[in-house]
């Protein structure tokens, strides 16, 4: 009998989701372990909203804080912040913000071998509770770092974030429909490891959104946050981003490369899910309707992408991660096929 290869499941230890609970952040850190000093990574917009309240909560718990603001999440920028954080000699590193700041903090804590705490201020992506980190560098996709020791969410902060960030999170959630299907294709065609538990968990995150938009049109923020955390946990259990990222993410990574800075991560993954669902023979119209009801974009034009870029992204997507089997391995995408696909799904 063939031994199956082992993989590591690393999970967060403490996750708190509350409302108007930001004042309890210092106590939350002390519950994780004795904490005297923290390094905080947060962007300028987020600092304006949250810095005063976080600073008060930390000083109430006798925790010193040093704030850092990364310019972006490329390797150079992370390296610069990392050398400052190293000098802080803090007990742990906190990432506060959207995916960029959380990822920068996650990467630095991994490099410096310090515990990491994630404080998402927007429900825009599923990296909130996962060990995966996206940095702009050699690889267009995520790398494995360390799972957060703790995740602290104040729904009231997330409610006040720009609406398009929540819509983007909904895009990252519908992406699980096509990602899980691609994983099944990988299992059937290459015999790769497939985790039924983690794939069901990721599928459930998308299902929650599908059901919510069917009934109430607009999804509940707390449900979306929990679904994003749960999708991240699905990746923790799978030991890779496989249940959460398939061909639709490859399409988004290709757009990052061809048109950097245009559209949010989840917006691009949502549009990718419409396209890939059609290729996979899944109900792509249902995905498009779910996105529309969630206020997320379903066309390239809505996020400022040119038609040729969409076509080119479809053609190069699979080459960005050749080892990950997806529907694009079976289709052998050409410019002609890509154009037809994007037109037939109303993406362009
Ligand atoms: N690790 C993983 O598995 C994953 C990582 N990612 C990565 O995450 C990044 C995308 O994250 P995303 O959140 O979409 O984008 P950003 O982190 O770039 O956030 C977008 C903007 O929203 C602002 N913002 C965040 N929260 C609030 C708030 N409450 N109020 C007002 N403004 C707010 C940010 O401000 P500020 O400038 O202050 O930060 C920023 O200007 C990408 O780099 C992507 O690769 C995405 C998915 C999964
Ligand atoms: O965004 C992610 C999951 O939602 C991470 O996926 P990648 O591993 O493709 O970067
Ligand atoms: Zn994603």
Short mmCIF file of C-alpha atoms in Angstrom, two decimals, residues 88-342:
data_model
loop_
_atom_site.label_atom_id
_atom_site.label_comp_id
_atom_site.label_asym_id
_atom_site.label_seq_id
_atom_site.Cartn_x
_atom_site.Cartn_y
_atom_site.Cartn_z
CA UNK A 88 11.87 47.19 17.91
CA UNK A 89 12.69 43.94 19.76
CA UNK A 90 8.96 43.40 20.25
CA UNK A 91 7.17 40.29 21.54
CA UNK A 92 4.88 39.99 18.57
CA UNK A 93 3.85 41.58 15.29
CA UNK A 94 0.37 42.84 14.52
CA UNK A 95 -1.00 43.42 10.99
CA UNK A 96 -3.98 45.81 10.86
CA UNK A 97 -5.80 46.51 7.60
CA UNK A 98 -6.77 44.91 4.34
CA UNK A 99 -4.83 42.07 2.71
CA UNK A 100 -1.72 44.16 2.06
CA UNK A 101 -0.88 45.16 5.63
CA UNK A 102 -1.93 41.80 7.06
CA UNK A 103 0.34 40.04 4.55
CA UNK A 104 3.30 42.37 5.15
CA UNK A 105 3.04 41.72 8.90
CA UNK A 106 2.63 37.97 8.31
CA UNK A 107 5.73 37.85 6.11
CA UNK A 108 7.86 39.88 8.54
CA UNK A 109 6.81 37.81 11.54
CA UNK A 110 7.68 34.66 9.61
CA UNK A 111 11.11 36.05 8.66
CA UNK A 112 11.82 37.23 12.20
CA UNK A 113 10.33 34.11 13.80
CA UNK A 114 7.91 36.11 15.98
CA UNK A 115 4.22 35.38 16.67
CA UNK A 116 1.74 37.19 14.44
CA UNK A 117 -1.70 38.63 15.14
CA UNK A 118 -4.13 39.52 12.36
CA UNK A 119 -6.57 42.42 12.73
CA UNK A 120 -8.56 42.68 9.48
CA UNK A 121 -10.31 46.02 8.98
CA UNK A 122 -12.03 44.90 5.79
CA UNK A 123 -13.74 41.67 4.73
CA UNK A 124 -11.93 41.70 1.42
CA UNK A 125 -9.98 38.40 1.25
CA UNK A 126 -9.49 35.04 2.96
CA UNK A 127 -5.88 35.55 4.07
CA UNK A 128 -7.27 36.86 7.42
CA UNK A 129 -6.71 33.57 9.25
CA UNK A 130 -4.47 31.58 6.92
CA UNK A 131 -0.72 30.89 6.90
CA UNK A 132 -0.47 32.06 3.27
CA UNK A 133 1.10 35.30 2.23
CA UNK A 134 1.04 37.14 -1.09
CA UNK A 135 4.07 39.29 -1.77
CA UNK A 136 4.87 40.99 -5.02
CA UNK A 137 7.99 39.17 -6.08
CA UNK A 138 9.16 36.25 -8.13
CA UNK A 139 6.01 34.14 -7.66
CA UNK A 140 2.63 35.60 -8.61
CA UNK A 141 0.81 33.37 -6.10
CA UNK A 142 0.94 33.00 -2.30
CA UNK A 143 3.75 31.43 -0.29
CA UNK A 144 3.43 29.48 2.95
CA UNK A 145 4.40 31.48 6.06
CA UNK A 146 2.93 30.96 9.55
CA UNK A 147 -0.72 31.00 10.60
CA UNK A 148 -1.66 33.89 12.89
CA UNK A 149 -1.48 33.09 16.59
CA UNK A 150 -4.58 35.23 17.02
CA UNK A 151 -7.23 36.92 14.87
CA UNK A 152 -9.13 39.89 16.26
CA UNK A 153 -12.14 41.33 14.43
CA UNK A 154 -14.27 44.37 15.24
CA UNK A 155 -17.27 44.15 12.91
CA UNK A 156 -18.00 47.84 13.55
CA UNK A 157 -14.67 48.78 11.92
CA UNK A 158 -15.34 46.46 8.97
CA UNK A 159 -18.83 47.95 8.52
CA UNK A 160 -17.30 51.37 8.01
CA UNK A 161 -14.80 50.22 5.37
CA UNK A 162 -15.48 51.21 1.75
CA UNK A 163 -18.30 49.02 0.36
CA UNK A 164 -16.19 47.72 -2.49
CA UNK A 165 -13.88 45.93 -0.04
CA UNK A 166 -16.78 43.79 1.25
CA UNK A 167 -17.92 43.14 -2.33
CA UNK A 168 -14.36 42.07 -3.09
CA UNK A 169 -14.50 39.57 -0.21
CA UNK A 170 -17.64 38.13 -1.79
CA UNK A 171 -15.64 37.65 -5.01
CA UNK A 172 -12.95 35.74 -3.08
CA UNK A 173 -15.75 33.56 -1.63
CA UNK A 174 -17.51 32.60 -4.90
CA UNK A 175 -14.04 31.69 -6.18
CA UNK A 176 -14.21 28.59 -3.94
CA UNK A 177 -16.84 27.10 -6.31
CA UNK A 178 -14.38 26.93 -9.19
CA UNK A 179 -11.32 26.31 -6.99
CA UNK A 180 -12.83 23.18 -5.44
CA UNK A 181 -13.88 21.89 -8.87
CA UNK A 182 -10.32 22.40 -10.15
CA UNK A 183 -8.98 20.49 -7.14
CA UNK A 184 -11.31 17.59 -8.00
CA UNK A 185 -10.01 17.68 -11.57
CA UNK A 186 -6.46 17.54 -10.19
CA UNK A 187 -7.35 14.55 -8.00
CA UNK A 188 -8.96 12.71 -10.93
CA UNK A 189 -6.29 13.49 -13.51
CA UNK A 190 -3.06 13.48 -11.53
CA UNK A 191 -3.89 11.54 -8.34
CA UNK A 192 -2.82 14.51 -6.21
CA UNK A 193 -3.85 14.71 -2.53
CA UNK A 194 -7.47 15.85 -2.17
CA UNK A 195 -8.96 16.69 1.21
CA UNK A 196 -12.70 16.08 1.29
CA UNK A 197 -13.09 17.87 4.61
CA UNK A 198 -11.21 21.03 3.59
CA UNK A 199 -12.86 21.17 0.17
CA UNK A 200 -16.33 20.86 1.77
CA UNK A 201 -15.42 23.61 4.23
CA UNK A 202 -14.30 25.92 1.43
CA UNK A 203 -17.45 25.10 -0.59
CA UNK A 204 -19.58 25.93 2.45
CA UNK A 205 -18.07 29.43 2.59
CA UNK A 206 -19.30 30.06 -0.94
CA UNK A 207 -22.66 28.41 -0.23
CA UNK A 208 -23.29 30.76 2.69
CA UNK A 209 -22.91 33.69 0.30
CA UNK A 210 -25.05 32.11 -2.42
CA UNK A 211 -27.87 31.48 0.06
CA UNK A 212 -27.58 34.92 1.65
CA UNK A 213 -27.80 36.77 -1.65
CA UNK A 214 -30.73 34.61 -2.80
CA UNK A 215 -32.78 35.48 0.29
CA UNK A 216 -31.72 38.92 1.39
CA UNK A 217 -29.94 40.27 -1.67
CA UNK A 218 -27.16 41.88 0.41
CA UNK A 219 -25.05 39.55 2.57
CA UNK A 220 -24.61 40.01 6.33
CA UNK A 221 -21.14 41.35 7.16
CA UNK A 222 -20.57 39.05 10.11
CA UNK A 223 -21.47 36.01 7.99
CA UNK A 224 -19.04 37.10 5.30
CA UNK A 225 -16.26 37.61 7.85
CA UNK A 226 -16.89 34.17 9.34
CA UNK A 227 -16.99 32.60 5.86
CA UNK A 228 -13.64 34.23 5.00
CA UNK A 229 -12.09 33.03 8.26
CA UNK A 230 -13.48 29.56 7.61
CA UNK A 231 -12.08 29.52 4.05
CA UNK A 232 -8.67 30.43 5.50
CA UNK A 233 -9.04 27.57 7.99
CA UNK A 234 -9.92 25.24 5.08
CA UNK A 235 -6.53 26.15 3.58
CA UNK A 236 -4.87 25.52 6.96
CA UNK A 237 -6.38 22.02 7.01
CA UNK A 238 -5.49 21.35 3.36
CA UNK A 239 -1.93 22.51 3.99
CA UNK A 240 -2.10 24.60 0.82
CA UNK A 241 -4.31 27.24 -0.78
CA UNK A 242 -5.75 24.50 -3.06
CA UNK A 243 -9.37 24.58 -1.74
CA UNK A 244 -9.47 28.38 -2.08
CA UNK A 245 -7.48 29.03 -5.24
CA UNK A 246 -7.87 27.49 -8.69
CA UNK A 247 -8.02 28.74 -12.26
CA UNK A 248 -10.03 31.85 -11.26
CA UNK A 249 -7.11 32.90 -9.00
CA UNK A 250 -4.65 32.18 -11.82
CA UNK A 251 -6.68 34.60 -13.96
CA UNK A 252 -6.47 37.20 -11.17
CA UNK A 253 -2.70 36.65 -10.80
CA UNK A 254 -2.32 37.11 -14.57
CA UNK A 255 -4.19 40.41 -14.34
CA UNK A 256 -1.91 41.50 -11.48
CA UNK A 257 0.98 40.92 -13.84
CA UNK A 258 -0.52 42.49 -16.98
CA UNK A 259 -2.39 45.40 -15.37
CA UNK A 260 -0.90 45.97 -11.90
CA UNK A 261 -3.00 48.02 -9.52
CA UNK A 262 -6.26 47.70 -11.46
CA UNK A 263 -9.10 46.10 -9.48
CA UNK A 264 -9.07 44.48 -6.06
CA UNK A 265 -7.98 40.86 -5.52
CA UNK A 266 -11.50 39.53 -4.81
CA UNK A 267 -13.07 41.54 -7.64
CA UNK A 268 -10.75 39.85 -10.13
CA UNK A 269 -11.24 36.39 -8.60
CA UNK A 270 -15.04 36.84 -8.76
CA UNK A 271 -14.92 37.68 -12.46
CA UNK A 272 -12.48 34.79 -12.95
CA UNK A 273 -14.99 32.47 -11.26
CA UNK A 274 -17.69 33.42 -13.81
CA UNK A 275 -15.30 32.59 -16.68
CA UNK A 276 -13.93 29.35 -15.22
CA UNK A 277 -17.36 28.10 -14.13
CA UNK A 278 -18.47 28.26 -17.77
CA UNK A 279 -15.40 26.25 -18.83
CA UNK A 280 -16.07 23.71 -16.07
CA UNK A 281 -19.73 23.30 -17.07
CA UNK A 282 -20.93 24.84 -13.79
CA UNK A 283 -23.77 27.36 -13.37
CA UNK A 284 -21.81 30.54 -14.23
CA UNK A 285 -24.98 32.66 -14.39
CA UNK A 286 -25.70 31.89 -10.73
CA UNK A 287 -22.18 33.05 -9.82
CA UNK A 288 -22.67 36.26 -11.81
CA UNK A 289 -26.05 36.90 -10.14
CA UNK A 290 -24.59 36.28 -6.69
CA UNK A 291 -21.83 38.79 -7.39
CA UNK A 292 -24.34 41.35 -8.70
CA UNK A 293 -26.52 40.96 -5.60
CA UNK A 294 -23.45 41.37 -3.41
CA UNK A 295 -22.57 44.61 -5.23
CA UNK A 296 -19.44 43.09 -6.80
CA UNK A 297 -18.35 43.68 -10.40
CA UNK A 298 -19.09 41.10 -13.09
CA UNK A 299 -17.55 42.87 -16.08
CA UNK A 300 -14.03 43.96 -16.99
CA UNK A 301 -15.23 47.49 -17.70
CA UNK A 302 -16.54 47.95 -14.14
CA UNK A 303 -13.03 47.65 -12.75
CA UNK A 304 -11.29 49.46 -15.60
CA UNK A 305 -9.78 46.48 -17.42
CA UNK A 306 -9.30 46.53 -21.18
CA UNK A 307 -10.72 43.68 -23.30
CA UNK A 308 -7.30 42.67 -24.68
CA UNK A 309 -5.92 42.38 -21.14
CA UNK A 310 -8.72 39.99 -20.14
CA UNK A 311 -8.03 37.86 -23.22
CA UNK A 312 -4.27 37.81 -22.62
CA UNK A 313 -4.76 36.98 -18.94
CA UNK A 314 -6.89 33.97 -19.86
CA UNK A 315 -4.19 32.77 -22.26
CA UNK A 316 -1.25 33.05 -19.82
CA UNK A 317 -3.07 32.15 -16.56
CA UNK A 318 -2.14 28.45 -16.31
CA UNK A 319 1.52 29.13 -17.13
CA UNK A 320 1.86 31.13 -13.90
CA UNK A 321 1.44 28.00 -11.79
CA UNK A 322 2.01 25.03 -14.08
CA UNK A 323 2.11 22.54 -11.21
CA UNK A 324 -1.47 23.33 -10.11
CA UNK A 325 -3.88 21.30 -12.27
CA UNK A 326 -6.97 23.28 -13.32
CA UNK A 327 -9.57 23.27 -16.08
CA UNK A 328 -7.15 25.41 -18.10
CA UNK A 329 -4.88 22.35 -18.53
CA UNK A 330 -7.73 20.66 -20.41
CA UNK A 331 -8.87 23.63 -22.50
CA UNK A 332 -5.52 24.78 -23.93
CA UNK A 333 -6.62 28.39 -24.09
CA UNK A 334 -6.03 30.36 -27.30
CA UNK A 335 -6.74 34.06 -27.97
CA UNK A 336 -9.77 33.05 -30.04
CA UNK A 337 -11.22 30.79 -27.35
CA UNK A 338 -10.51 33.41 -24.67
CA UNK A 339 -12.33 36.11 -26.62
CA UNK A 340 -15.35 33.86 -27.16
CA UNK A 341 -15.44 32.88 -23.49
CA UNK A 342 -15.21 36.45 -22.19
#
